[in-house]
CSV table of C-alpha atoms in Angstrom, one decimal:
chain,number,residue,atom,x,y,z
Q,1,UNK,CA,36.4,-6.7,-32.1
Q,2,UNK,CA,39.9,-7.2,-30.7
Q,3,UNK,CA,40.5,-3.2,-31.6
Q,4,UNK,CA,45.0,-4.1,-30.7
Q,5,UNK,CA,45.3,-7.0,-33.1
Q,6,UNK,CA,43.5,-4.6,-36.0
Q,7,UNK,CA,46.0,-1.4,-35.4
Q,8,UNK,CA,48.6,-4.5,-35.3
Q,9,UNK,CA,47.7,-5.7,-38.5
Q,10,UNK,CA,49.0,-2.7,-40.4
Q,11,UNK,CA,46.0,-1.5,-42.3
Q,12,UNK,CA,46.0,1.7,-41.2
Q,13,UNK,CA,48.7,2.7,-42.8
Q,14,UNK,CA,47.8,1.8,-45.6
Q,15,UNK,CA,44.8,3.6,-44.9
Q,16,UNK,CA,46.8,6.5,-44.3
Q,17,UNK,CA,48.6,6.2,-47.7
Q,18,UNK,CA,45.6,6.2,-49.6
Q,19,UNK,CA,46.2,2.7,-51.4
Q,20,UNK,CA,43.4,0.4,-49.7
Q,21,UNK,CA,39.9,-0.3,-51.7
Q,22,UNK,CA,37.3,1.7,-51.2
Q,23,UNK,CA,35.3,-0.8,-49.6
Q,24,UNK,CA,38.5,-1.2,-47.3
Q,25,UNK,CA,38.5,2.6,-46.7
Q,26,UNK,CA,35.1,2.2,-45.5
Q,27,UNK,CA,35.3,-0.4,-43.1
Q,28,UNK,CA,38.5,1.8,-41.7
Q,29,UNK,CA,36.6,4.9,-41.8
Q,30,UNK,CA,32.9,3.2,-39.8
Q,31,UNK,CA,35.5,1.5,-37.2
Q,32,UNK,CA,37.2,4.8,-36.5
Q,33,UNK,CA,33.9,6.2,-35.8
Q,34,UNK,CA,32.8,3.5,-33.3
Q,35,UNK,CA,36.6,3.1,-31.6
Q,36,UNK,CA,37.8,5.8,-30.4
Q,37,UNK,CA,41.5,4.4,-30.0
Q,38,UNK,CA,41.5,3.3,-33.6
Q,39,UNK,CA,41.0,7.2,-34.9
Q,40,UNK,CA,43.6,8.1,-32.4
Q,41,UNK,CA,46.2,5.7,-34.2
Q,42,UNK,CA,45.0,7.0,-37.4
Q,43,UNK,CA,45.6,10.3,-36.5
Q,44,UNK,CA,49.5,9.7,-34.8
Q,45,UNK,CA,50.3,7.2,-38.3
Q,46,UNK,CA,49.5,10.6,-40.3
Q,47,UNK,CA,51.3,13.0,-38.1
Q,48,UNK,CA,54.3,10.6,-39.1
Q,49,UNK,CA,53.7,10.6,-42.7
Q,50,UNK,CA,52.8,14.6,-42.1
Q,51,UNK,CA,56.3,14.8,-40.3
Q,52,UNK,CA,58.4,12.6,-43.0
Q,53,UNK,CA,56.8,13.9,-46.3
Q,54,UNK,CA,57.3,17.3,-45.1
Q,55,UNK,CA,61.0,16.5,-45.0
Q,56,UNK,CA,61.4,16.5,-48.8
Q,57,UNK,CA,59.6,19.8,-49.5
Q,58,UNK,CA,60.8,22.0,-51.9
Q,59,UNK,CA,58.8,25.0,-50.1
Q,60,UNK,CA,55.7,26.4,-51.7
Q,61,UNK,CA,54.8,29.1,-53.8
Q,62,UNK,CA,52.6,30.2,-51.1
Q,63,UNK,CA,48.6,31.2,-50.7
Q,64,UNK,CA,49.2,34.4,-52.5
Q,65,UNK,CA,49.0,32.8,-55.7
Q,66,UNK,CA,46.4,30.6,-55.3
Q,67,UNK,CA,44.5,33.5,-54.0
Q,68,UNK,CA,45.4,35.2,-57.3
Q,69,UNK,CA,44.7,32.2,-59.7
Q,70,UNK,CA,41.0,31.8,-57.6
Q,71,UNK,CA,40.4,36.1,-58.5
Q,72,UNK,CA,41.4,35.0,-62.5
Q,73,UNK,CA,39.0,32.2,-62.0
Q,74,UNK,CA,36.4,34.0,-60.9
Q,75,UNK,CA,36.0,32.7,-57.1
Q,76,UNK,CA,34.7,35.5,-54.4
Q,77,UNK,CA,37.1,35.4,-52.3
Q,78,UNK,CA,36.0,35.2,-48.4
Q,79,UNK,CA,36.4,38.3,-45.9
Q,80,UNK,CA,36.5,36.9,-42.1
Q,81,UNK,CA,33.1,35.6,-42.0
Q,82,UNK,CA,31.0,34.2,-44.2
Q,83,UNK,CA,28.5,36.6,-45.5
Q,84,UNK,CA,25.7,34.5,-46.4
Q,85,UNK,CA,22.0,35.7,-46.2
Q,86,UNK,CA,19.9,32.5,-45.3
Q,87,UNK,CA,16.0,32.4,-45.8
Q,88,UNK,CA,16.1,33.2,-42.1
Q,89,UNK,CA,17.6,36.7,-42.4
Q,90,UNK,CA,14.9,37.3,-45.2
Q,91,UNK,CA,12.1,35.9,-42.6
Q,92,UNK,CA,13.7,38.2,-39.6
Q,93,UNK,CA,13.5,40.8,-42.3
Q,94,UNK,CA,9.7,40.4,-43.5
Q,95,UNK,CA,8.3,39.8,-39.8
Q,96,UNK,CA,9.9,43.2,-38.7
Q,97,UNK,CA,8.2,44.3,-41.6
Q,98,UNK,CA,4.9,43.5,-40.8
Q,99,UNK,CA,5.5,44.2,-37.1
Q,100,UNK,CA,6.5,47.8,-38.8
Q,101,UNK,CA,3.3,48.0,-40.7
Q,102,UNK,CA,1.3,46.3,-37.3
Q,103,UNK,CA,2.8,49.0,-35.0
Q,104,UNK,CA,1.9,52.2,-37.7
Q,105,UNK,CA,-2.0,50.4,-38.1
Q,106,UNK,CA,-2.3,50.7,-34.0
Q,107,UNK,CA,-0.5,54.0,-34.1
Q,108,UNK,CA,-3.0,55.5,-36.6
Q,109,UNK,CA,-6.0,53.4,-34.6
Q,110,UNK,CA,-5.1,55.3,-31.4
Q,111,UNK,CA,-4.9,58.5,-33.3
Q,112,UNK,CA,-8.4,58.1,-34.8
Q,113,UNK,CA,-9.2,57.1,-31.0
Q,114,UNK,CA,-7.9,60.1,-29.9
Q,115,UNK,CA,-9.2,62.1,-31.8
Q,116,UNK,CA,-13.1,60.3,-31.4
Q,117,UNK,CA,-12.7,61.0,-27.9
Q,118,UNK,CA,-11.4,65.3,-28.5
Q,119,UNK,CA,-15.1,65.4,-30.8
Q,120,UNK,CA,-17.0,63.6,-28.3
Q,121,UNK,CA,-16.3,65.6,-25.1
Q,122,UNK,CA,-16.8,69.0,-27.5
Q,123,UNK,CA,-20.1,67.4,-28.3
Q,124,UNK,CA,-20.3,66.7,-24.1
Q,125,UNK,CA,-19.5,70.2,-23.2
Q,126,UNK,CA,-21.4,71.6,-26.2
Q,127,UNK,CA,-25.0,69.6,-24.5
Q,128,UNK,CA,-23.5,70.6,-21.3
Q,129,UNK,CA,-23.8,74.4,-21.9
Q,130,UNK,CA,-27.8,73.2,-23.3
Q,131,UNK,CA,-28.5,71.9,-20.3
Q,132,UNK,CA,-27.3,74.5,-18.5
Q,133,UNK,CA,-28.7,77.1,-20.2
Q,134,UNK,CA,-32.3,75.2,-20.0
Q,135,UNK,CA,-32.0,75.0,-16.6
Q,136,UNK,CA,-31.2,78.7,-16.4
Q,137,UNK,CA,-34.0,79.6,-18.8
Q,138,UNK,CA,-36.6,76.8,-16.5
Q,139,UNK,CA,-35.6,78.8,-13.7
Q,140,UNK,CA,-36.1,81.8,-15.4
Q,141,UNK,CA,-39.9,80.7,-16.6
Q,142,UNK,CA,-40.6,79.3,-13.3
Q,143,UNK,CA,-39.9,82.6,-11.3
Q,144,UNK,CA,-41.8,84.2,-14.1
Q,145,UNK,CA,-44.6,82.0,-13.4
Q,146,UNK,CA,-44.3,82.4,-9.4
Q,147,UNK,CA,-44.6,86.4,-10.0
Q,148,UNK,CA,-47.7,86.3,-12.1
Q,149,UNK,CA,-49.8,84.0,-10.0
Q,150,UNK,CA,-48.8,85.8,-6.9
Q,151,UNK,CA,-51.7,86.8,-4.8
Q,152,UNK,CA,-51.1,90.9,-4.9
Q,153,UNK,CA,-50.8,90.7,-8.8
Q,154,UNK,CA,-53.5,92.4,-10.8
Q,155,UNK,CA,-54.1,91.5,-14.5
Q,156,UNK,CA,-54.5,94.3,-16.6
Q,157,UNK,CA,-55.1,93.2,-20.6
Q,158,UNK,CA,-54.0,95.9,-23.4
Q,159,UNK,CA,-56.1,95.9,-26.3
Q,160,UNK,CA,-55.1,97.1,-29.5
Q,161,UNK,CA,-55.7,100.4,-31.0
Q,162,UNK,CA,-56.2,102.2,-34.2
Q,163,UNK,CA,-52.8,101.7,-35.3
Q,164,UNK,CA,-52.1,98.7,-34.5
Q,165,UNK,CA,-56.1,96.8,-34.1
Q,166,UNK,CA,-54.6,93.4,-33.7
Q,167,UNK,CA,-51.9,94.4,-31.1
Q,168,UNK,CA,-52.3,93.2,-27.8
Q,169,UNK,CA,-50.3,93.0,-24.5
Q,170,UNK,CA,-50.7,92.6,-20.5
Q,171,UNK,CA,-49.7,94.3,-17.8
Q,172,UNK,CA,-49.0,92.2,-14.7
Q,173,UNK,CA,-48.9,94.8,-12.0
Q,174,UNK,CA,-47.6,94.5,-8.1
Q,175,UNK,CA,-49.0,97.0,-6.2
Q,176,UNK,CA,-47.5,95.7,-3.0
Q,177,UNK,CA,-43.9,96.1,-4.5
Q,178,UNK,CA,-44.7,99.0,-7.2
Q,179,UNK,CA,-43.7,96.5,-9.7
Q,180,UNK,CA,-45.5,95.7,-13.4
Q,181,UNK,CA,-44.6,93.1,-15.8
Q,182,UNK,CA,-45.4,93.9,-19.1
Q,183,UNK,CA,-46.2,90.5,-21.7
Q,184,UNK,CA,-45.2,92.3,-25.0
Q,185,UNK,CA,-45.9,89.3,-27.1
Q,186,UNK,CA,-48.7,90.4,-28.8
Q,187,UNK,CA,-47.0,93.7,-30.4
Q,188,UNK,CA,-45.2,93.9,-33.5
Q,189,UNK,CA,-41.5,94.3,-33.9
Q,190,UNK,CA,-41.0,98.5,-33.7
Q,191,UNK,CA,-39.3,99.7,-36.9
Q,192,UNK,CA,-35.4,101.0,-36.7
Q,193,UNK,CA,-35.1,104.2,-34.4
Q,194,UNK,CA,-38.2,103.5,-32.9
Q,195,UNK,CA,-38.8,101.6,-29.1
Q,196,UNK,CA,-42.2,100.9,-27.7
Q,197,UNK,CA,-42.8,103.1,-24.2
Q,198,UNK,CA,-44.9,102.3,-21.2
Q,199,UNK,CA,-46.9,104.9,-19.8
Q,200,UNK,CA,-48.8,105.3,-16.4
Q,201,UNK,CA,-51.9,106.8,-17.2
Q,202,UNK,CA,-54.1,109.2,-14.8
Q,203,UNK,CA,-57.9,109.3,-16.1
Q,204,UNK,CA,-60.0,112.6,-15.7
Q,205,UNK,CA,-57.8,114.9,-16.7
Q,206,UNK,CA,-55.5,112.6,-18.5
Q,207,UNK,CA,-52.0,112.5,-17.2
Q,208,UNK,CA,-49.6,110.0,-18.5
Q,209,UNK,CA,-46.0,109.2,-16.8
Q,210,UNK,CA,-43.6,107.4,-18.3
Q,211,UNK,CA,-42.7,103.9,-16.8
Q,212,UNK,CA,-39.9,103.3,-19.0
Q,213,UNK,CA,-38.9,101.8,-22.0
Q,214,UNK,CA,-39.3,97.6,-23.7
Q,215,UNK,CA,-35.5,98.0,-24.6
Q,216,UNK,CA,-33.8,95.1,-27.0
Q,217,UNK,CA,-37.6,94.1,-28.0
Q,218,UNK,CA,-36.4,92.1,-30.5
Q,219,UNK,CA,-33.9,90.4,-28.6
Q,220,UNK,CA,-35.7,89.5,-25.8
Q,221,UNK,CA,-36.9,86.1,-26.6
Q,222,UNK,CA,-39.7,86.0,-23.5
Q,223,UNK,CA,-41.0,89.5,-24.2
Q,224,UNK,CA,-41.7,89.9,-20.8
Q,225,UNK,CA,-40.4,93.6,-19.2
Q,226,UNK,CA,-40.0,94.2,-15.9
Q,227,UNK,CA,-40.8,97.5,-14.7
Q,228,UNK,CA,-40.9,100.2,-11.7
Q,229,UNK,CA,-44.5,101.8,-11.3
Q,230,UNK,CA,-44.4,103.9,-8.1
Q,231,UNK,CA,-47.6,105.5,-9.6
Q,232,UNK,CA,-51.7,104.7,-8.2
Q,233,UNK,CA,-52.3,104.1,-11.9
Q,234,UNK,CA,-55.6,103.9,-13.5
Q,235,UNK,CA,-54.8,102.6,-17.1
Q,236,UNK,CA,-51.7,101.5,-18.9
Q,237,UNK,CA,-50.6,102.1,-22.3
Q,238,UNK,CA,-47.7,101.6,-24.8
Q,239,UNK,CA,-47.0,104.1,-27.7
Q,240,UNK,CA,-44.2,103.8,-30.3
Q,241,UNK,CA,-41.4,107.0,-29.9
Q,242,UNK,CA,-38.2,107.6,-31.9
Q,243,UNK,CA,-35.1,105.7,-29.8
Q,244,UNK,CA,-34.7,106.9,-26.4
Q,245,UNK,CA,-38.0,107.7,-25.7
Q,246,UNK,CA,-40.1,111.4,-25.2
Q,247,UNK,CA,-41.2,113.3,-22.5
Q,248,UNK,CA,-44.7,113.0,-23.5
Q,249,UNK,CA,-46.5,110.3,-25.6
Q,250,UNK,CA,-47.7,110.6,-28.9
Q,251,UNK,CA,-50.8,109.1,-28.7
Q,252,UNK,CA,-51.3,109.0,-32.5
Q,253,UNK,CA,-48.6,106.0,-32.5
Q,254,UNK,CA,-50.5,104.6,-29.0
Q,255,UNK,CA,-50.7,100.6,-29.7
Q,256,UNK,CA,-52.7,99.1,-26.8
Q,257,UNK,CA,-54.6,100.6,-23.8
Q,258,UNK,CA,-55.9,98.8,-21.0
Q,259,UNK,CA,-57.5,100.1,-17.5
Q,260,UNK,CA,-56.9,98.9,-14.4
Q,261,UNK,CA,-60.4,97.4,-13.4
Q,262,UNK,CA,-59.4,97.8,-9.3
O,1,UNK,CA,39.5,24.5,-34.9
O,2,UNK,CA,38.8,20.8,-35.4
O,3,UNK,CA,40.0,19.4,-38.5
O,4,UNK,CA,36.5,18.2,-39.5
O,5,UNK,CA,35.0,21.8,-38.8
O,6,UNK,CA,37.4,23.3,-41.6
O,7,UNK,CA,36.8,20.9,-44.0
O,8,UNK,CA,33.6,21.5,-43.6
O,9,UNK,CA,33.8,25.1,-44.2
O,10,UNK,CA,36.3,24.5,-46.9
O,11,UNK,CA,33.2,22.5,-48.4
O,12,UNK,CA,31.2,25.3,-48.5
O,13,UNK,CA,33.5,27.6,-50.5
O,14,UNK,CA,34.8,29.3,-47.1
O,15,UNK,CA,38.5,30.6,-48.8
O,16,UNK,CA,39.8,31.4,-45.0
O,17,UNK,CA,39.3,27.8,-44.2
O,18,UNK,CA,40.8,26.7,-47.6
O,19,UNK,CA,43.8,28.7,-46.8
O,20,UNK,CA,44.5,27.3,-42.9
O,21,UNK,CA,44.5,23.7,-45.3
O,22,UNK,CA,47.1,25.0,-47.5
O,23,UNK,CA,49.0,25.7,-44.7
O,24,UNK,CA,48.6,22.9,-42.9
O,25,UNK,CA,49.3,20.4,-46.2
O,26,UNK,CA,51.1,22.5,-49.0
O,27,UNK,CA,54.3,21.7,-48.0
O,28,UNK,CA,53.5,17.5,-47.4
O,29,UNK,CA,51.8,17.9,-51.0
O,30,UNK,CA,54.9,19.6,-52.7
O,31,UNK,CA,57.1,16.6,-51.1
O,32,UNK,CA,55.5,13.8,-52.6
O,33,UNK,CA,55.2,15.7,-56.0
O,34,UNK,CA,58.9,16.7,-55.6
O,35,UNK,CA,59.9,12.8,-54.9
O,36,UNK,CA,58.1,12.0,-58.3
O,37,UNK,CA,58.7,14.4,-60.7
O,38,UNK,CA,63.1,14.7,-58.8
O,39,UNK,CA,62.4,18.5,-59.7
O,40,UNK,CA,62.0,21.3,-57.6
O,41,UNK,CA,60.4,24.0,-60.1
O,42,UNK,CA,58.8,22.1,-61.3
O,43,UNK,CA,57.0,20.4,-58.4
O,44,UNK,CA,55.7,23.6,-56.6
O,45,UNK,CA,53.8,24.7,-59.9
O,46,UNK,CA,52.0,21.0,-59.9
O,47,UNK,CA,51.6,21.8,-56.1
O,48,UNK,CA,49.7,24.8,-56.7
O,49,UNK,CA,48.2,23.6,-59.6
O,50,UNK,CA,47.0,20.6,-57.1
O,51,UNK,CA,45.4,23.1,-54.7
O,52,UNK,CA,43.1,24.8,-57.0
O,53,UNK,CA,42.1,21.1,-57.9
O,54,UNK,CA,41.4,20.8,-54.7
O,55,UNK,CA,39.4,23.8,-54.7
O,56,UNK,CA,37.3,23.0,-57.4
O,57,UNK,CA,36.5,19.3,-57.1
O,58,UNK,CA,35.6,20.6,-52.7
O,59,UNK,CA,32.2,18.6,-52.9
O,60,UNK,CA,34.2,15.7,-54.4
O,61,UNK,CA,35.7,14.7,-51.0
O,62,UNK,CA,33.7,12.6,-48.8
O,63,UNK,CA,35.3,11.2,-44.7
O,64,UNK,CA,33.8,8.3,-45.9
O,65,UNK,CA,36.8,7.6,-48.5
O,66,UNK,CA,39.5,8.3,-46.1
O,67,UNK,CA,41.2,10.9,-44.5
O,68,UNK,CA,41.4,14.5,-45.8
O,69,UNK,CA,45.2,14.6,-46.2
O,70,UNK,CA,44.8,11.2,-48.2
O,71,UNK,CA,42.3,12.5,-50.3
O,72,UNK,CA,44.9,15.7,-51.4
O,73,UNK,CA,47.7,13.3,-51.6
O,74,UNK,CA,45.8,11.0,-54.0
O,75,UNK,CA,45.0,14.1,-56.2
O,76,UNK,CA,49.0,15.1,-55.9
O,77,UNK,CA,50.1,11.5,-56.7
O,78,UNK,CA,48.0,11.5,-59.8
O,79,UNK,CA,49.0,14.7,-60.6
O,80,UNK,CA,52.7,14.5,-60.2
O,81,UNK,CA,52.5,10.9,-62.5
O,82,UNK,CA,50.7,12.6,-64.9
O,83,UNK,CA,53.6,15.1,-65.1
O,84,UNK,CA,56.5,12.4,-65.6
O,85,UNK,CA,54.6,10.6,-68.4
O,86,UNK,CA,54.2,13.6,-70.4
O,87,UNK,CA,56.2,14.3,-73.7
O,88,UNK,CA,57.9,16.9,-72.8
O,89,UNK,CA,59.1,15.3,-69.3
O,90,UNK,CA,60.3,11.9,-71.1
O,91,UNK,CA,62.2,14.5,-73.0
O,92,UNK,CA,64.4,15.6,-70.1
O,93,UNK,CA,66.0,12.2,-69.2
O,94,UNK,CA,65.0,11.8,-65.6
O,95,UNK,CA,65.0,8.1,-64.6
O,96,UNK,CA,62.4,8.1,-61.5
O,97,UNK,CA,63.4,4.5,-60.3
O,98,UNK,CA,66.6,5.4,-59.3
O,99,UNK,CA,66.1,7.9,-56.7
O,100,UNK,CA,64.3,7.6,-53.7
O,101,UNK,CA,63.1,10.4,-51.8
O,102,UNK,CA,66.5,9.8,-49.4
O,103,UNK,CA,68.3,10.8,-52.4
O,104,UNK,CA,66.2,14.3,-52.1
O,105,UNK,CA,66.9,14.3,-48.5
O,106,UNK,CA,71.3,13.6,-49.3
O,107,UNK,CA,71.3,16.2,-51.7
O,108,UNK,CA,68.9,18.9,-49.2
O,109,UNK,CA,71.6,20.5,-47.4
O,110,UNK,CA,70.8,21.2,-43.3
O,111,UNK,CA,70.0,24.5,-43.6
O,112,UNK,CA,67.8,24.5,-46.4
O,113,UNK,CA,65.3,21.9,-44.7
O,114,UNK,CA,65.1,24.8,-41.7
O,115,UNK,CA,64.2,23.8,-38.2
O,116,UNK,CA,65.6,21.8,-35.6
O,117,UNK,CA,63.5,18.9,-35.4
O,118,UNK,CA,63.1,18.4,-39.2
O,119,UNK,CA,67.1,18.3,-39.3
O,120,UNK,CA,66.6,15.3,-36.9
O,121,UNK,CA,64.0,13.7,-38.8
O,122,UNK,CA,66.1,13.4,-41.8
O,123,UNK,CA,69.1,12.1,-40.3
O,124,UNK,CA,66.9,9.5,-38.5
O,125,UNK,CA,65.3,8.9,-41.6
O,126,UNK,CA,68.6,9.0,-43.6
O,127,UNK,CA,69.7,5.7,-41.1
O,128,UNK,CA,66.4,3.9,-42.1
O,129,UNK,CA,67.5,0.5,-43.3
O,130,UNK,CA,67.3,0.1,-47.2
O,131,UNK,CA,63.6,-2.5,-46.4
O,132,UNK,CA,61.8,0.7,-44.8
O,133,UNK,CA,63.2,3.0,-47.2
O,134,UNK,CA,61.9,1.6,-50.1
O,135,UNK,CA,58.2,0.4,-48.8
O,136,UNK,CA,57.8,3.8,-47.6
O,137,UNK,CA,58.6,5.4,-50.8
O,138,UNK,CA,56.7,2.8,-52.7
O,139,UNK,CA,53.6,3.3,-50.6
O,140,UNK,CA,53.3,7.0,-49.3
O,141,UNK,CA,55.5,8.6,-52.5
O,142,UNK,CA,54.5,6.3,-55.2
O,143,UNK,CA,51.2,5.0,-54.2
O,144,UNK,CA,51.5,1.4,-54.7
O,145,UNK,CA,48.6,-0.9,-53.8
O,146,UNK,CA,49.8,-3.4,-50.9
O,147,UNK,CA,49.6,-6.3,-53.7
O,148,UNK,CA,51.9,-4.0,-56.6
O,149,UNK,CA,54.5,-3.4,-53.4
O,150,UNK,CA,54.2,-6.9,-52.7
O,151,UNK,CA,54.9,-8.3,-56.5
O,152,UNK,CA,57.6,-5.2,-56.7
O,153,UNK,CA,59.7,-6.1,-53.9
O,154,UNK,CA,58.8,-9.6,-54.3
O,155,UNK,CA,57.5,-10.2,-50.4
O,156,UNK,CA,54.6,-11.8,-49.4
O,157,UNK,CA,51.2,-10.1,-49.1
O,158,UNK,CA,51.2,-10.0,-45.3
O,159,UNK,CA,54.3,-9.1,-44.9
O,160,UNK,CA,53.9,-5.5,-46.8
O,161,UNK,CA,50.9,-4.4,-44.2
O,162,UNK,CA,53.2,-5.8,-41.2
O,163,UNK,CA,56.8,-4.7,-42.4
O,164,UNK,CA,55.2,-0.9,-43.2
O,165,UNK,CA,53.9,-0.7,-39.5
O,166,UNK,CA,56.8,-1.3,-38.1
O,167,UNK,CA,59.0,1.2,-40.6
O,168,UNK,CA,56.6,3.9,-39.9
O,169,UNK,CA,56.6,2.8,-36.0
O,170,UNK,CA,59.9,3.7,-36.3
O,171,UNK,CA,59.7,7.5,-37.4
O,172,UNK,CA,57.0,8.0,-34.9
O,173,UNK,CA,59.7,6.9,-32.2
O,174,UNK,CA,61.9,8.9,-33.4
O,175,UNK,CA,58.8,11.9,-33.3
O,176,UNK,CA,57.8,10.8,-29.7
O,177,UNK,CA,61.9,11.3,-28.7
């Protein structure tokens, strides 16, 4: 298209005074778009009408009133900026929503973590003091063991008396290291006030010296006693005497006897 | 801001962008109505009465049907003819062929119309020969068709498009000067 000889031809300005057919207005409007000079000779042909029209004005009333008649009207009127809330502000909105609720569901799942992990090690250190005390308490039986079978022990078996028929203990005696071990299981728990005492016993004439006492008998879970016995003794025996113990025993509350065979 | 970005705005109910378009155009508007209804009162109450037409027909205007300033002065046109062929105007014994909107620009004295340039403008325009004078009113003021101009001033067709380029080449001259 030979873009001089349209601008020549006069149509747009009478494009620019509005009076052309709509079909006409068209065909201006799609040949602006594709020629660049064309809308640029639109655009100085209005600046002229602009420039001439604006030569007869009688002034304006001004914005202020048309602001005025749009508030009667009921128009919002707008502030700077548009403040319009698209579907993406509600979208922004839910997904830092569930990122909220996402970040409180991990917070409360490392919490629970947390707090797996606190009730595990107590359980750890809880089976860690077992072990340690059945190692302890191993050792403990193990040494036990070691001094019963050793070579310069002699075995002497307490049988139970007329008090107490079905009572029964052993004496596990170390000459060598004037030690005796007494295996109290087989006696009875002594009633409040009362503790069970060991005696050394001399035969022909009868002279009994106390080795001591089974203290915490019924705390001791082993019921083994370990005991000095300085003494050549010929028999051992165990009585029941008020707390603390007596000089002398009363052999009416004697439980078990036994004599040394060697 | 390019034009097209305010109307656009202006489209979408934006009253910041509708307001830079009443500033750019209210006082063009006013001056055709003024031309038609020869009355100064009254024309900057159909003015404003134009913009909030404007306003509420926004969705109305499509590029596609011309340009925006057309599309306002179209409304105005109507609006101001309307005016004139009411009761009450006939009443008040105006006789609208007479005048043409250089008798507006005689009777304006020079400091009413304000700044410099305009004051040149009008005397240019004021030494338009009588041909321009009245195709440009009959076009731009009146809004005449090409073939109503044509039968009015008893030209042919062509000569309308042809004689109107060169009237308005000559105010843009006188703008480029």
């Amino acid at each position: 298209m030979d873009t001089k000889e349209y601008i020549a031809s006069g149509i747009l300005e009478l494009y620019v005074a509005g009076t052309l057919s709509e079909l006409e207005n068209l065909e201006v409007y799609l040949n602006a778009e594709k020629y660049p000079e064309i809308k640029k000779e639109i655009e100085a042909i209005e600046a002229s009408v602009l420039s001439l029209t604006r030569t007869v004005s009688p002034g304006t009333i001004g914005f202020d009133d048309i602001r005025n008649r749009m508030d009667m009207e009921g128009f919002p009127l707008t502030e700077g900026t548009k403040n319009k809330v698209g579907w993406t502000a509600y979208l922004g909105w839910a997904v830092s929503l569930i990122f909220m609720a996402g970040l409180i569901w991990l917070y409360e799942q490392n919490n629970q973590l947390i707090s797996d992990i606190e009730v595990v090690s107590l359980q750890n250190i809880t089976l860690e003091q077992q072990i340690a005390d059945s190692e302890i308490s191993l050792a403990k039986k193990d040494e036990l063991l070691a001094t019963i079978r050793d070579k310069n022990i002699t075995v002497v078996p307490l049988g139970g008396q007329t008090v107490s028929p079905t009572s029964y203990a052993k004496a596990y005696w170390n000459k060598h290291e004037k030690k005796v071990f007494i295996d109290a299981q087989g006696l009875p728990d002594p009633p409040d006030g009362f503790v069970y005492q060991v005696w050394s016993l001399k035969l022909n004439p009868l002279r009994p010296t106390s080795m001591g006492l089974l203290e915490d008998f019924v705390e001791d879970d082993n019921k083994v006693f370990a005991l000095a016995n300085p003494n050549e003794s010929e028999a051992f025996g165990i009585t029941l005497e008020p707390a603390g113990g007596s000089a002398a025993p009363n052999l009416e509350q004697l439980y078990t006897l036994g004599v040394a065979t060697s | 801001m390019e034009l097209e970005l305010i109307v656009a705005q202006f489209q979408k109910k934006d009253t910041v962008a509708f307001e830079k378009l009443y500033n750019m155009y209210s006082e063009n508007i006013c001056g055709v109505i003024n031309t038609i209804v020869q009355n100064s009162n009254v024309a900057e109450e159909i003015c404003q009465d134009v913009f909030m037409k404007v306003w509420n027909n926004s969705e109305s205007y499509n590029a596609s049907k011309g340009r925006f300033f057309t599309w306002i002065l179209n409304i105005a046109r109507n609006a101001a003819i309307d005016e004139i062929r009411s009761k009450s105007y006939k009443n008040s014994k105006k006789n609208l062929s007479a005048d043409y909107f250089v008798g507006i620009l005689e009777s304006k004295e020079d400091h009413e119309s304000g700044k410099e340039d305009i004051i040149g403008l009008k005397n240019h325009l004021l030494s338009l020969k009588e041909k321009c004078v009245e195709i440009i009113e009959l076009l731009y003021f009146k809004g005449f068709t090409q073939k109503e101009v044509s039968k009015e001033l008893n030209i042919p067709l062509g000569t309308v498009k042809t004689r109107n380029r060169s009237c308005i080449s000559q105010i843009r001259n006188n703008l480029a000067l």
